[in-house]
Coordinates of C-alpha atoms in Angstrom, one line a residue:
X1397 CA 0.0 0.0 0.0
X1398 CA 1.6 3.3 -1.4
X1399 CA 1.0 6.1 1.4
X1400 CA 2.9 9.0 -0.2
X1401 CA 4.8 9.7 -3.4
X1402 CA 7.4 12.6 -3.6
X1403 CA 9.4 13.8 -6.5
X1404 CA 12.6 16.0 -6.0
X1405 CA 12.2 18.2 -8.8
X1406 CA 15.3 16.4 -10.3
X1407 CA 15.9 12.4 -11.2
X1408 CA 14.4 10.6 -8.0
X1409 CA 10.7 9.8 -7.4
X1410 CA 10.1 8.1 -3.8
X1411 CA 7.3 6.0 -2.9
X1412 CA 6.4 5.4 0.8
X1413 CA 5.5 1.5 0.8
X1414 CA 3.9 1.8 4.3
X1415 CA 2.4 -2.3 4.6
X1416 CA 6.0 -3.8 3.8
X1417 CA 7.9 -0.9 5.8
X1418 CA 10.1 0.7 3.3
X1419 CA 11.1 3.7 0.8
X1420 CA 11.3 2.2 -3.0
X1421 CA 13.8 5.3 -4.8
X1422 CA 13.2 4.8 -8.7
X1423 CA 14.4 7.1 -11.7
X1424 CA 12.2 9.2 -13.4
X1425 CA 11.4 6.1 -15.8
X1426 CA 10.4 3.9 -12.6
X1427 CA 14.0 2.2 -13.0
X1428 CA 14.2 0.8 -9.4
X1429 CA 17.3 2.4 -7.8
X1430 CA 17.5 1.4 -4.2
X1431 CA 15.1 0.7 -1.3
X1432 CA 15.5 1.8 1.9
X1433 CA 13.3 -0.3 5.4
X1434 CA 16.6 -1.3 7.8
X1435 CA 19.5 0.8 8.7
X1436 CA 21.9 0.9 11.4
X1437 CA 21.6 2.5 14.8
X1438 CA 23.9 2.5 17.6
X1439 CA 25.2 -0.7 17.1
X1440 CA 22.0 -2.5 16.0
X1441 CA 20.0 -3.0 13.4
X1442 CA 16.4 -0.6 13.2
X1443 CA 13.5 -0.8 10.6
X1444 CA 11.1 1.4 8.9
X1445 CA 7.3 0.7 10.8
X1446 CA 4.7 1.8 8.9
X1447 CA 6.2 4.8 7.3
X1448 CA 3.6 7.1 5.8
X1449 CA 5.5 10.3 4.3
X1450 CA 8.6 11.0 2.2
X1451 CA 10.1 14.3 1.1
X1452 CA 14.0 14.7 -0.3
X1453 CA 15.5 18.3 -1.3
X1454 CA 18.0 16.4 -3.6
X1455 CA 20.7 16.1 -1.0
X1456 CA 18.8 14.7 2.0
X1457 CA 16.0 12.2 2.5
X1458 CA 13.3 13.0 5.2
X1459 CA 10.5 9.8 6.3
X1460 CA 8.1 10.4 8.3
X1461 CA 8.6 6.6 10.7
X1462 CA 5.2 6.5 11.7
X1463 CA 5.3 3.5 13.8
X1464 CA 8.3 4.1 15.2
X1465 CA 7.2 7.6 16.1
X1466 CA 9.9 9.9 14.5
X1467 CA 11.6 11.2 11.3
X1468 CA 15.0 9.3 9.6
X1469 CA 17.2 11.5 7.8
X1470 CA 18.7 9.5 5.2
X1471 CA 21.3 11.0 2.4
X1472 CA 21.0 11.4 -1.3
X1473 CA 22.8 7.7 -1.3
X1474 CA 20.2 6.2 1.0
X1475 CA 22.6 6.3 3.9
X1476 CA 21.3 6.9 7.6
X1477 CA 22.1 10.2 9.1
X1478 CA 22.4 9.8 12.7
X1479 CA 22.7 12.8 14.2
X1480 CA 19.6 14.5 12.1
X1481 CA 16.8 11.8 13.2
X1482 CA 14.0 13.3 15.0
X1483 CA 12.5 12.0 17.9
X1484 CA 9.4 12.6 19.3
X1485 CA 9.4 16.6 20.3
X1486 CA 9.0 17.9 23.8
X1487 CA 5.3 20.2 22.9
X1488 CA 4.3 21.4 26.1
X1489 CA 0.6 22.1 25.3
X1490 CA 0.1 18.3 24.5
X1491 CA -1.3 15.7 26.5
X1492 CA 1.6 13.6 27.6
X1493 CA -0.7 10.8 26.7
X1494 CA -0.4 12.3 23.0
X1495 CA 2.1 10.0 21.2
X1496 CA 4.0 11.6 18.4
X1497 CA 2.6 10.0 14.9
X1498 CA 4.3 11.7 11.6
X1499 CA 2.7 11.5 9.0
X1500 CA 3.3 14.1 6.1
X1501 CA 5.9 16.9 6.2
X1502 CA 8.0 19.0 4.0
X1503 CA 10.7 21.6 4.6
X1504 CA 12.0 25.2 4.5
X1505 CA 15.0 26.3 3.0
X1506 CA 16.3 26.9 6.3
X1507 CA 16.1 23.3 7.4
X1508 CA 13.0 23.8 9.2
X1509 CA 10.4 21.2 9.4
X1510 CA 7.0 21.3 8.9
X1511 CA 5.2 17.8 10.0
X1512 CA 1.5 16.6 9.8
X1513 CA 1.1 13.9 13.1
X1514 CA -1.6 11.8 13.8
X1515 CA -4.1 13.0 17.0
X1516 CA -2.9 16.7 17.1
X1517 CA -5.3 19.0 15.5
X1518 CA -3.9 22.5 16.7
X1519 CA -2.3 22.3 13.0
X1520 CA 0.6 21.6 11.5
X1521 CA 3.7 21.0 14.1
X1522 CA 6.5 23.4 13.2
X1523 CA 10.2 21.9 14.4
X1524 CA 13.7 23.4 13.7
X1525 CA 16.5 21.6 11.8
X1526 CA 17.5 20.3 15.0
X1527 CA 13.7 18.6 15.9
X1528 CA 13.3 21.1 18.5
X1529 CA 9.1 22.2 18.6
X1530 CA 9.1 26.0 17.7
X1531 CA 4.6 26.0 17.5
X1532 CA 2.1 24.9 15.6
X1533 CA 1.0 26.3 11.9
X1534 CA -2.3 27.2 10.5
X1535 CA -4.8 25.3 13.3
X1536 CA -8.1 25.8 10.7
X1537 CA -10.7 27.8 12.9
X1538 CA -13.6 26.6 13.4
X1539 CA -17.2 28.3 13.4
X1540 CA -20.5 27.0 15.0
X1541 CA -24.1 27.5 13.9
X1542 CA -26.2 30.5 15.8
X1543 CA -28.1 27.3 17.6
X1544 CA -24.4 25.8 18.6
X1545 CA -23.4 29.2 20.1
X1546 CA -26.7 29.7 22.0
X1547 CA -26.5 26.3 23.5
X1548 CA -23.0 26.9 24.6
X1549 CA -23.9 29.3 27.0
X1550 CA -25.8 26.7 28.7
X1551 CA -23.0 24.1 28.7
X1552 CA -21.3 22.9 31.8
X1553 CA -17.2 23.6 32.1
X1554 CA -16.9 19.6 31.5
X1555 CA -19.0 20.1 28.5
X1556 CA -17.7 22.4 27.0
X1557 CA -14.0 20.7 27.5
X1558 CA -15.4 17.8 25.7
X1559 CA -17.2 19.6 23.1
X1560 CA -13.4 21.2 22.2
X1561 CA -11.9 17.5 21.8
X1562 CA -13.8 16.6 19.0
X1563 CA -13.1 19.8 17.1
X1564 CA -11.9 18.4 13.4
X1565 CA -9.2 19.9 12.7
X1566 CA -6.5 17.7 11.7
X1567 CA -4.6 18.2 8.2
X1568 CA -4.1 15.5 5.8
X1569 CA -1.3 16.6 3.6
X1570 CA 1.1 19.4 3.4
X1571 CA 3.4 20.6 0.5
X1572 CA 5.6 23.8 0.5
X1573 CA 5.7 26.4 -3.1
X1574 CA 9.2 27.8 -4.5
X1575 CA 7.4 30.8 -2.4
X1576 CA 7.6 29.3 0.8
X1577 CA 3.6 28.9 1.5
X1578 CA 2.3 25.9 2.5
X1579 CA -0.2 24.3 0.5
X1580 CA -2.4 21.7 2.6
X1581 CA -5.9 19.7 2.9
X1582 CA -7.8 18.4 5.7
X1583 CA -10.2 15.8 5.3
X1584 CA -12.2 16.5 8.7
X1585 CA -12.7 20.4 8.4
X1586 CA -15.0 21.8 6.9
X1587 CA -13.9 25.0 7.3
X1588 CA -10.5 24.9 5.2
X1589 CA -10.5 20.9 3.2
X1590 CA -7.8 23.1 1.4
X1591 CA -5.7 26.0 2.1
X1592 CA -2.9 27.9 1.6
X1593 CA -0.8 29.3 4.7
X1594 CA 1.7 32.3 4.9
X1595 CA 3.9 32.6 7.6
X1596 CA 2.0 33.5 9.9
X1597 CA 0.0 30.9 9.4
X1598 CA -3.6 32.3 8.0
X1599 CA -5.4 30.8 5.5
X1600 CA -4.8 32.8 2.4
X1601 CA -6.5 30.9 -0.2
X1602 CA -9.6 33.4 -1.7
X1603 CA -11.9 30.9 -2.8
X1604 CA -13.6 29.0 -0.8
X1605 CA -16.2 27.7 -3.7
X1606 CA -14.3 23.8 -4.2
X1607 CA -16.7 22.8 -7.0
X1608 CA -17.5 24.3 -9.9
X1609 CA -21.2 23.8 -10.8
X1610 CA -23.3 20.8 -9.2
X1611 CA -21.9 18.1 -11.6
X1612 CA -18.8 17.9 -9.7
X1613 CA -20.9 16.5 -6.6
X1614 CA -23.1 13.8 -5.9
X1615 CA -25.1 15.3 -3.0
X1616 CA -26.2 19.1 -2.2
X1617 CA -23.9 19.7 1.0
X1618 CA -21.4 17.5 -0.4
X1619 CA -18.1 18.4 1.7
X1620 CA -14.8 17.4 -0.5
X1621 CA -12.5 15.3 1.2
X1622 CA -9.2 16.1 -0.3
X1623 CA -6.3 13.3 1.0
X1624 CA -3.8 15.1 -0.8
X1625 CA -2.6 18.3 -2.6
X1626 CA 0.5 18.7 -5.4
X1627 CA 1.8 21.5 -7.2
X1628 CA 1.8 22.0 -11.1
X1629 CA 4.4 22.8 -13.4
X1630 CA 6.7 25.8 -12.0
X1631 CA 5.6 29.3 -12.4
X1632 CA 1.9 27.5 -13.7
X1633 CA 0.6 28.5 -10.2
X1634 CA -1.6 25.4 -10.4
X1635 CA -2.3 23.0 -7.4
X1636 CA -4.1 19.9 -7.9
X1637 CA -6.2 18.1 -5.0
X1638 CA -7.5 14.5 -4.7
X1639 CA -11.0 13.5 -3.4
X1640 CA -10.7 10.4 -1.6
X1641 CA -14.6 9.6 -1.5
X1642 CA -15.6 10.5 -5.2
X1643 CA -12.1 9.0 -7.0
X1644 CA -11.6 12.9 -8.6
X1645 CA -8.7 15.4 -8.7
X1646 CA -9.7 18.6 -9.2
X1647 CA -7.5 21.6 -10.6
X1648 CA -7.2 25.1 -9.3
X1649 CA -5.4 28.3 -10.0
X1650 CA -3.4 30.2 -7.7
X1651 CA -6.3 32.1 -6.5
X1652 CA -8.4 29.6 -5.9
X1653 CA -10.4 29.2 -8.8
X1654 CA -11.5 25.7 -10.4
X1655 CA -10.8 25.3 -13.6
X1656 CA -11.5 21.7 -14.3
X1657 CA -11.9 17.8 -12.8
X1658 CA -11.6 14.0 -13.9
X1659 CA -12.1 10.8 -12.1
X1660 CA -15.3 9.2 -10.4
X1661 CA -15.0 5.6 -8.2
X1662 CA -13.9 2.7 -10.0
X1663 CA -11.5 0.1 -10.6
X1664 CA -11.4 0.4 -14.9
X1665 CA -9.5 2.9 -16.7
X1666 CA -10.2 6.6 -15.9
X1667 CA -11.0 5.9 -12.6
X1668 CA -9.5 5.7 -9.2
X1669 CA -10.1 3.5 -6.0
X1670 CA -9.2 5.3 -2.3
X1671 CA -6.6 7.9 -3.5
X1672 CA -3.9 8.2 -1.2
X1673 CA -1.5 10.5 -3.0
X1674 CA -0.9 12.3 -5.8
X1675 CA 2.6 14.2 -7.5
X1676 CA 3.2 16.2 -9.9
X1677 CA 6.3 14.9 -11.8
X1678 CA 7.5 17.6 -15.1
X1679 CA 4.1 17.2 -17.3
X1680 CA 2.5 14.2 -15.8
X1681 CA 1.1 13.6 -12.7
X1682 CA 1.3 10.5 -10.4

């Protein structure tokens, strides 16, 4: 089960094979290069568990060890990097029941990191080079209904603690422009299913219309739930997202505005089954 796909703008693609624990590094022509699951580590021998994200910069590879609850740092050979892997940050604010669950991430030019982790929804955690927790990026806010607010004044403390735990706002996917914004989705809000973050992290994006015209949605509320967002061709100013539910990626421009979309649910040519990931890779996506 492919997870996450990444290409480094260059002559690597990298496919996160997170059921058989490993990184599968092919050429642009899908010529298998190398494959990365066990490395060692202080005199023994650790594995990849359930990896489920993969970005490189050309020079260094980043994998988001999901299982194992960190980040390996890997060179452009495939070689581990020690002193660069990431364990699981001290973030105050967080339950110390919290575990630390990467998922998707990308970086800055500075070597910061910007990582997507299972269970946190206060947005996307924001580390230095070094791993060290800096805050949290672009928490989607959340609005309630006139009802929901006039019902809150009647809640007790205790309920409205436990109304604030289930508040969706986890991110699925994250991928940084030449710009520096972050581009990313969330399949649970309904708020901001994509986005576009500066560095202050606010939601930049103008458009908040996803669909077109009624054709690109089965139902009348239909929310999208976008698994994944890639970039187009340099300077195009396109981003492309994938609906997991309908089997469709839709195409935007840099304001916002849909242009087109293909797919529906299927298994037979022109179709798509549970999309995970999708990457843009020169003309062509993936």
């Amino acid at each position: 089960e492919l997870s996450d796909i990444f290409y480094d703008g260059a002559d690597r693609l990298y496919l996160c094979d997170t059921q058989n624990n490993r990184i599968v590094v092919t050429d642009t022509g899908f010529e298998r290069v190398t494959e990365i699951s066990d490395f060692a580590f202080e005199g023994r021998t650790e594995s990849l568990n359930k990896p489920q994200g993969v970005y490189s910069d050309g020079k260094t590879l980043y994998v988001s060890d999901t299982g194992n609850n960190r980040i390996v740092v890997f060179d452009a050979a495939g070689d581990f990097v020690p002193q660069r892997m990431v364990e699981a940050p001290d973030i105050p604010m967080l339950d110390t029941e919290v575990a630390f669950e990467p998922t998707r991430l990308t970086l800055d030019n500075s070597g910061g990191i910007y990582v997507i982790a299972k269970g946190i929804n206060q947005g996307i955690v924001w580390l230095d080079e070094t791993g060290r927790f800096i805050g949290f990026m672009g928490a989607p806010r959340v609005e309630f209904s006139l009802i929901e607010r006039m019902w809150r004044h009647f809640y007790t403390k205790e309920q409205r603690e436990r109304l604030q735990s289930f508040v969706p706002t986890e991110y699925d996917s994250v991928v940084r422009d030449a710009d520096g914004f972050l581009y990313v989705t969330s399949q649970t809000s309904s708020m901001v299913p994509v986005g576009k973050l500066n560095s202050s992290g606010e939601n930049i994006r103008k458009s908040r219309g996803y669909f077109a015209d009624e054709r690109y949605r089965n139902e009348k509320d239909y929310a999208p739930c976008f698994s994944d967002i890639a970039l187009g061709e340099p300077d195009s100013g396109l981003h492309y997202t994938a609906d997991s539910k309908q089997g469709r990626i839709y195409c935007y421009t840099e304001e916002g505005q849909m242009l087109y979309a293909f797919g529906k649910n299927g298994v037979q040519k022109g179709t798509f089954s549970n999309i995970h990931a999708i990457e843009f890779m020169k003309d062509t996506q993936y």
